[in-house]
mmCIF file of C-alpha atoms in Angstrom:
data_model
loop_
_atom_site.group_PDB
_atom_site.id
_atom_site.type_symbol
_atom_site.label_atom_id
_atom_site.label_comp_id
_atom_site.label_asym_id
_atom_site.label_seq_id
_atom_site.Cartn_x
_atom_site.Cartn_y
_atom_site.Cartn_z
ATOM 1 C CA UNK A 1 -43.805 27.988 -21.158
ATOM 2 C CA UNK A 2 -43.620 31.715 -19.737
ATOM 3 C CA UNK A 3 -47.385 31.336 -18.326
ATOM 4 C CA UNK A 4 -48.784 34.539 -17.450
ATOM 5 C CA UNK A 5 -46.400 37.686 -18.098
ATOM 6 C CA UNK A 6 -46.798 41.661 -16.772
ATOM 7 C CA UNK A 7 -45.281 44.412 -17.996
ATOM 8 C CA UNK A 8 -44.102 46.309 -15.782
ATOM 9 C CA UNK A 9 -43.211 45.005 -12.449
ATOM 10 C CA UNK A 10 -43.099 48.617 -11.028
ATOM 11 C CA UNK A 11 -44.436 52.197 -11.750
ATOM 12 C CA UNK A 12 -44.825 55.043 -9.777
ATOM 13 C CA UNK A 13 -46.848 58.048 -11.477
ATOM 14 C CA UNK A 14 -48.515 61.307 -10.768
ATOM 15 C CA UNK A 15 -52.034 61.872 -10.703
ATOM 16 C CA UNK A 16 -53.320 62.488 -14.273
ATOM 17 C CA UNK A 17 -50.905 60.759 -15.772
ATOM 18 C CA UNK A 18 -52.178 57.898 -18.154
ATOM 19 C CA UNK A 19 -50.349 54.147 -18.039
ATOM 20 C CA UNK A 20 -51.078 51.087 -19.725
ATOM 21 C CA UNK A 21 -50.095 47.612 -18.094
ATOM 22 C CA UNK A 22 -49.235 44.586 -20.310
ATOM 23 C CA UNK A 23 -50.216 41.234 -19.734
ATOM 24 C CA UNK A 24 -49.527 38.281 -22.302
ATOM 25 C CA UNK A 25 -50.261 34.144 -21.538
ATOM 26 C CA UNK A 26 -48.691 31.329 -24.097
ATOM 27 C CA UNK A 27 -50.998 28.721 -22.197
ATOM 28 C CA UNK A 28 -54.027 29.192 -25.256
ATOM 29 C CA UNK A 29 -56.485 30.290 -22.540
ATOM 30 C CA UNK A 30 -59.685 31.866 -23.692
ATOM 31 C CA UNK A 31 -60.743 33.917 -20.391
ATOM 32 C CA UNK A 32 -58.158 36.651 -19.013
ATOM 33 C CA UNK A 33 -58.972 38.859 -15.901
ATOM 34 C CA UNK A 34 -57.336 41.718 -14.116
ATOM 35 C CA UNK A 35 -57.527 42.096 -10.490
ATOM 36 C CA UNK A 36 -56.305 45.036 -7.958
ATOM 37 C CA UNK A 37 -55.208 43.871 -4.797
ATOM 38 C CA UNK A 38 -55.157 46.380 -1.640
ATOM 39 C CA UNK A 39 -54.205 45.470 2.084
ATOM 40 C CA UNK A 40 -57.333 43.412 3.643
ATOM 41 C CA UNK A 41 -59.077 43.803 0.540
ATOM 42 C CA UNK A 42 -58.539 40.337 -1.140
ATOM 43 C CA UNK A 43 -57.994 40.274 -4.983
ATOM 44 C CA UNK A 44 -60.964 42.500 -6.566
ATOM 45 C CA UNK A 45 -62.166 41.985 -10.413
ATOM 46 C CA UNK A 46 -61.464 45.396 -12.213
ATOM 47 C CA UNK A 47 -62.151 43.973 -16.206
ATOM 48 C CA UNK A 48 -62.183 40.287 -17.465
ATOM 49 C CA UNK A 49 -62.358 38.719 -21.388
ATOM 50 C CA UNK A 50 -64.251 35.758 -21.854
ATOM 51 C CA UNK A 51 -62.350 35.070 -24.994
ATOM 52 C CA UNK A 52 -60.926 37.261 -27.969
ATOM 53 C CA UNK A 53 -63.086 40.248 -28.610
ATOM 54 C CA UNK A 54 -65.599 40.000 -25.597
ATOM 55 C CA UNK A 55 -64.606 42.189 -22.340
ATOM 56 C CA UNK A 56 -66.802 42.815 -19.037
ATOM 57 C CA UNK A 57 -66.748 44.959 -16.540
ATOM 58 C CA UNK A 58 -65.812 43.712 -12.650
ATOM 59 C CA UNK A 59 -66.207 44.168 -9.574
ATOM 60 C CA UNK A 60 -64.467 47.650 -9.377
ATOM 61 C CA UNK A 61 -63.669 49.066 -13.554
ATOM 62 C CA UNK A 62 -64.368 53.083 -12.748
ATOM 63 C CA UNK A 63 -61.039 54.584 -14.535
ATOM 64 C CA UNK A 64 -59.938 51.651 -16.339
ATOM 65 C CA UNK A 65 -60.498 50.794 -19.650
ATOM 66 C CA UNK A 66 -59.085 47.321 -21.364
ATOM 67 C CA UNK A 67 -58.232 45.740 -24.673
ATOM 68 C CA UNK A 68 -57.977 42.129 -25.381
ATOM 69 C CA UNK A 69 -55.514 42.912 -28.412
ATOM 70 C CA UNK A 70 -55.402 38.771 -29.076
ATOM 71 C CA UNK A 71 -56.218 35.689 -27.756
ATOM 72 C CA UNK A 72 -52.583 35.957 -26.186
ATOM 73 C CA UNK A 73 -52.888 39.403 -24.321
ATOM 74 C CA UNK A 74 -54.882 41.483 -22.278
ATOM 75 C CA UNK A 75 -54.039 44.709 -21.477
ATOM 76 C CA UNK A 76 -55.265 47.758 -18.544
ATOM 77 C CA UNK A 77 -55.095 51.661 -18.719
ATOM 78 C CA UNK A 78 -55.240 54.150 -16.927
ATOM 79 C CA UNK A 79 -56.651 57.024 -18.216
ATOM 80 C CA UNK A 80 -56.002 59.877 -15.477
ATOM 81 C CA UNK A 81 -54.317 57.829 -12.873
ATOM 82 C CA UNK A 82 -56.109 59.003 -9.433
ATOM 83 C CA UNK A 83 -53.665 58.260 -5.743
ATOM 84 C CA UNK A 84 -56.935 55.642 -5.094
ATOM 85 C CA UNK A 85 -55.600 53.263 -7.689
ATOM 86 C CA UNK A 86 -52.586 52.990 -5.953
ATOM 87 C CA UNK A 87 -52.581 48.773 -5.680
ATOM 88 C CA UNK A 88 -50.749 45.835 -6.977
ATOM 89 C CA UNK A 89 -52.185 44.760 -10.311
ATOM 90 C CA UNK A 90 -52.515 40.944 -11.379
ATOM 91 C CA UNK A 91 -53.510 39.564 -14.706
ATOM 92 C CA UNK A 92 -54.384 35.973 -14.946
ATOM 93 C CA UNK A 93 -56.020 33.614 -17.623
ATOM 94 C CA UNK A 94 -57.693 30.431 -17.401
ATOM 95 C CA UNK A 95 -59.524 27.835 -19.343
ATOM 96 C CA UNK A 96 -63.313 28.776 -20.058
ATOM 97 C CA UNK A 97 -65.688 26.677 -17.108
ATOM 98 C CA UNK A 98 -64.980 26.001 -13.384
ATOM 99 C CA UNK A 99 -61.467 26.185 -13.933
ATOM 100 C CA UNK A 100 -58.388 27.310 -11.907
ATOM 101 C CA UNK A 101 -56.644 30.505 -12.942
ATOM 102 C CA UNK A 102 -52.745 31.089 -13.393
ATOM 103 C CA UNK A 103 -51.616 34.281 -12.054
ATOM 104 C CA UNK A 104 -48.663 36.686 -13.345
ATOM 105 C CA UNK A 105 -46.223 38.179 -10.932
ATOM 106 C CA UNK A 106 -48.271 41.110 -10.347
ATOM 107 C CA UNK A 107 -47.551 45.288 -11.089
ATOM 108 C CA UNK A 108 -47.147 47.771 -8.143
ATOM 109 C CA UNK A 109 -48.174 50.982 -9.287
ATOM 110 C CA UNK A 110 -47.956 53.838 -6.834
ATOM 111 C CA UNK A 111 -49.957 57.262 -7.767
ATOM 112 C CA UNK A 112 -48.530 60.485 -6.554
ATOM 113 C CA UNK B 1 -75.321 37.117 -6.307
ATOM 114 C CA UNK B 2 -72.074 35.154 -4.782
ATOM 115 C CA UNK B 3 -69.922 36.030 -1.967
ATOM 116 C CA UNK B 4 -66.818 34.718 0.049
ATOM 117 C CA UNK B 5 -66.381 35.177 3.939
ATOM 118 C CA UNK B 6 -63.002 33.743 5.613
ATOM 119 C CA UNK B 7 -63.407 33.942 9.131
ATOM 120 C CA UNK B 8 -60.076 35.169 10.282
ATOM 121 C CA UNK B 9 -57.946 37.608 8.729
ATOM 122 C CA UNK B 10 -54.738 36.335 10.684
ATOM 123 C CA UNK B 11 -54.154 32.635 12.515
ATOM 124 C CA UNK B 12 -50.836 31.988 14.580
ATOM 125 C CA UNK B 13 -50.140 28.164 15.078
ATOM 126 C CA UNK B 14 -46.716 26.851 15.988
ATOM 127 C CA UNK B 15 -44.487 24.885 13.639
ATOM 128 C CA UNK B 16 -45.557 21.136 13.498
ATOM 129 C CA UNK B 17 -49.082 21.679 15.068
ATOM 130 C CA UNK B 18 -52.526 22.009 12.672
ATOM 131 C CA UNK B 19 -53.716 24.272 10.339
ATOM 132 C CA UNK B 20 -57.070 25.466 9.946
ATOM 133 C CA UNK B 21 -58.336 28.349 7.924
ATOM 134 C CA UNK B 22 -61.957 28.616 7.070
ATOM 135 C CA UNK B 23 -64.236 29.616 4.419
ATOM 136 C CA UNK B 24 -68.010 30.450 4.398
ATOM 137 C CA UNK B 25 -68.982 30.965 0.901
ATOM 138 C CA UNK B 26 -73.047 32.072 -0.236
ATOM 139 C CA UNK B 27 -74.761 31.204 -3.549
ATOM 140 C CA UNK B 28 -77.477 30.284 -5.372
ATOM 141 C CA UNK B 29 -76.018 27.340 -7.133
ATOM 142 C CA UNK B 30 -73.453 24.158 -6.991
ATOM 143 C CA UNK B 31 -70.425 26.292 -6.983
ATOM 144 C CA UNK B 32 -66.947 25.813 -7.300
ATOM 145 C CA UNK B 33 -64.463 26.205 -4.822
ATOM 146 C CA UNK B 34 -60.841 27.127 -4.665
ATOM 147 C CA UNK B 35 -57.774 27.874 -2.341
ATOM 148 C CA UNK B 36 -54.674 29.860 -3.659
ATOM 149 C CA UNK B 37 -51.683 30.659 -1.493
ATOM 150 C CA UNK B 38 -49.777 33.942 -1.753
ATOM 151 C CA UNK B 39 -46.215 33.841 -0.636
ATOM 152 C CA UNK B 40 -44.975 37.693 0.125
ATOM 153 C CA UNK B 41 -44.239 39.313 -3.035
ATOM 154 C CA UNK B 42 -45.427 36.647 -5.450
ATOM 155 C CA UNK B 43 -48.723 35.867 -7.258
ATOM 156 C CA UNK B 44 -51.357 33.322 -6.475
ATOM 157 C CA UNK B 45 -50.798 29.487 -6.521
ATOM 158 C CA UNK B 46 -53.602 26.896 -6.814
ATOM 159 C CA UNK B 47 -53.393 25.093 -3.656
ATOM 160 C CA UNK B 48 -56.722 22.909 -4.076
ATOM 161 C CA UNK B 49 -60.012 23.406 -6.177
ATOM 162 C CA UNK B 50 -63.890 21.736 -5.366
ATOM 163 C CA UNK B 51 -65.779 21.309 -8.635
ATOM 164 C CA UNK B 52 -68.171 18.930 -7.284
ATOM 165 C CA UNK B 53 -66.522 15.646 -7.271
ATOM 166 C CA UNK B 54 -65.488 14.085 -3.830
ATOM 167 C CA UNK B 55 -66.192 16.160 -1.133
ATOM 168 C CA UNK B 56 -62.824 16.003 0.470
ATOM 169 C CA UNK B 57 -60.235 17.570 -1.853
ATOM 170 C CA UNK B 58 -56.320 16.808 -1.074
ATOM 171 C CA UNK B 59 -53.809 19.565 -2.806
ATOM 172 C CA UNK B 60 -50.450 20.596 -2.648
ATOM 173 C CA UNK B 61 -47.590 20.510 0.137
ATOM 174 C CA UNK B 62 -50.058 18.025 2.354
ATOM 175 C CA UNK B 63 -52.908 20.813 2.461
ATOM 176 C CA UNK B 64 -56.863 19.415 1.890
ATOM 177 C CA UNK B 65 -60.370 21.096 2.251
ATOM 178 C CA UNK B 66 -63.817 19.514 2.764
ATOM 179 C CA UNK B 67 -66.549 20.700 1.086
ATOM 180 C CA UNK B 68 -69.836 20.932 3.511
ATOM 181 C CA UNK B 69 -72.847 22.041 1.759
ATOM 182 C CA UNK B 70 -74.870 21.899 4.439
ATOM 183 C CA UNK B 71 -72.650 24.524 6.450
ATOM 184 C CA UNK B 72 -71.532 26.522 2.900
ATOM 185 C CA UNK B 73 -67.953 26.143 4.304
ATOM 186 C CA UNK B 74 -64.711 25.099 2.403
ATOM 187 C CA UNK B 75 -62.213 24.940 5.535
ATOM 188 C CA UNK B 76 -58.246 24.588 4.805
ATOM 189 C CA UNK B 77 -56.672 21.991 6.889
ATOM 190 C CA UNK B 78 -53.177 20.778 7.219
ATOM 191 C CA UNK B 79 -51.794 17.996 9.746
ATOM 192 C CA UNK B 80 -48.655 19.919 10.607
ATOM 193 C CA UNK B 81 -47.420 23.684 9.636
ATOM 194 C CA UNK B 82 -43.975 24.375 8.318
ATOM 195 C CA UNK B 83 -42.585 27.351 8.592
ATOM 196 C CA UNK B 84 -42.712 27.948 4.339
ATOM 197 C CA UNK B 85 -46.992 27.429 4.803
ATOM 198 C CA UNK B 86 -46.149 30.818 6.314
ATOM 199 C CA UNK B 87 -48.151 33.429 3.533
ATOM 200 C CA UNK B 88 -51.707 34.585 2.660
ATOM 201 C CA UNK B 89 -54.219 32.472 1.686
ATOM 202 C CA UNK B 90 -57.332 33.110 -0.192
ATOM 203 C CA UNK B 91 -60.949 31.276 -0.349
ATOM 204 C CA UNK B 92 -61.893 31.741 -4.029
ATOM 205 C CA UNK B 93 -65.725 30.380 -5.561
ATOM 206 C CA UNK B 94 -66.813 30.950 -8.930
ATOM 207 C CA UNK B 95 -70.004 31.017 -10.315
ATOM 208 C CA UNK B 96 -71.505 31.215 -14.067
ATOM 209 C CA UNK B 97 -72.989 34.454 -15.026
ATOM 210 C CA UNK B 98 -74.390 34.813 -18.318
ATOM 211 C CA UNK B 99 -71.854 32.177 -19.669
ATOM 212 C CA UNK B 100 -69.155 33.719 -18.272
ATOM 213 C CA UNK B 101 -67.741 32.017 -14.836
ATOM 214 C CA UNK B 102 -66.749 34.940 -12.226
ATOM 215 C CA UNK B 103 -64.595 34.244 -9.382
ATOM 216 C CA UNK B 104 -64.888 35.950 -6.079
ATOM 217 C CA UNK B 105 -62.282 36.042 -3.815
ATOM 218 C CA UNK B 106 -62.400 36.234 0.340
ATOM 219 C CA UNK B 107 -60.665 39.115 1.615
ATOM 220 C CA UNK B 108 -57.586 36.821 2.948
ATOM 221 C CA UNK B 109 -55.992 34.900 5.511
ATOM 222 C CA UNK B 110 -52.745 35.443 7.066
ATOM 223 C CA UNK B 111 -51.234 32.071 8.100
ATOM 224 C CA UNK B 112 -48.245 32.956 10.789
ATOM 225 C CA UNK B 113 -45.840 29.822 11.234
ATOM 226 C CA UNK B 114 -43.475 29.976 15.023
ATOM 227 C CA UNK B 115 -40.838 28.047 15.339
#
């Protein structure tokens, strides 16, 4: 099992430019999230799928939109990318309930 | 509403002495808890979760966390640091929202490890 994959590990943009990030799991999870993470910030909830065909917005989703394409992937764009949304990007899944989550490898995306 | 505090965004201990990070956590309901462990430049691993079982929860590579409802704190202990515990750790609870279960996380930990 590949758990959670991202596509890609690295990306450097300039502002305006528009970017979407992959993000597959082979674990048959129904719930996916994507997170931002920033220095001292923690991991903040930008989108999340509770299962195929059901998204919600997070903590922080202003200038990201998201697909849940299948139960297997999950994906995040970026419209007009903006030097705030400069951050390292994680997707993870997990099992619907009070259940742990499995995290990808993470994106680093720098906006110019 | 839900919310995570951990006390200290860095701790320093010495290789071989103990480990503790702590966690306040708020909310409304029984919630569950959980501790993930960020080595630099890699995602998040499960150390531990709470989901209201026995109070004191033992995890991975020796680390456990005791559940105290009546201080809202989910401390991370450890007898004796190595010098790999050396990464960021994260307080994590989760709450059901509509049918949905939303975790939020603390802000981080920093756990330094001297030889």
């Amino acid at each position: 099992n590949a758990g959670v994959t991202q596509t890609p590990k690295f990306q450097v943009l300039k502002t305006g430019q528009s970017m979407t990030l992959q993000c597959a799991q082979d674990m048959n999870h129904n719930s996916m999230y994507w997170y931002r993470q920033d220095p001292g910030m923690g991991l903040r909830l930008i989108y999340y799928s509770a299962s195929e065909g059901t998204t919600d917005k997070g903590e922080v989703p202003n200038g990201y939109n998201v697909s849940r394409l299948n139960k297997r992937e999950f994906s995040l764009r970026l419209e007009s990318a903006a030097p705030s949304q400069t951050s390292v990007y994680f997707c993870a899944s997990g099992k619907e309930g009070y259940n742990e989550q499995f995290f990808g490898p993470g994106t680093r995306l720098t906006v110019l | 509403a839900q919310s995570v505090t951990q006390l200290d965004s860095h701790v320093s201990v010495s290789e071989g002495t103990p480990v503790l990070l702590r966690c306040n956590y708020s909310s409304s309901y029984s919630p569950s808890l959980f501790w993930y462990v960020q080595h630099p430049n890699k995602g998040l691993q499960l150390l531990l979760k709470y989901t209201s079982a026995a109070t004191l929860v033992k995890g991975i590579n020796g680390f456990e966390a005791e559940f105290k409802k009546s201080e809202t704190s989910f401390h991370l202990t450890k007898p004796s640091a190595h010098m790999s515990d050396a990464a960021e750790y994260f307080c994590v609870v989760t709450l059901s929202s509509g049918g949905s279960y939303i975790p939020t996380f603390g802000r981080g930990t920093s756990l330094i490890v001297h030889p």
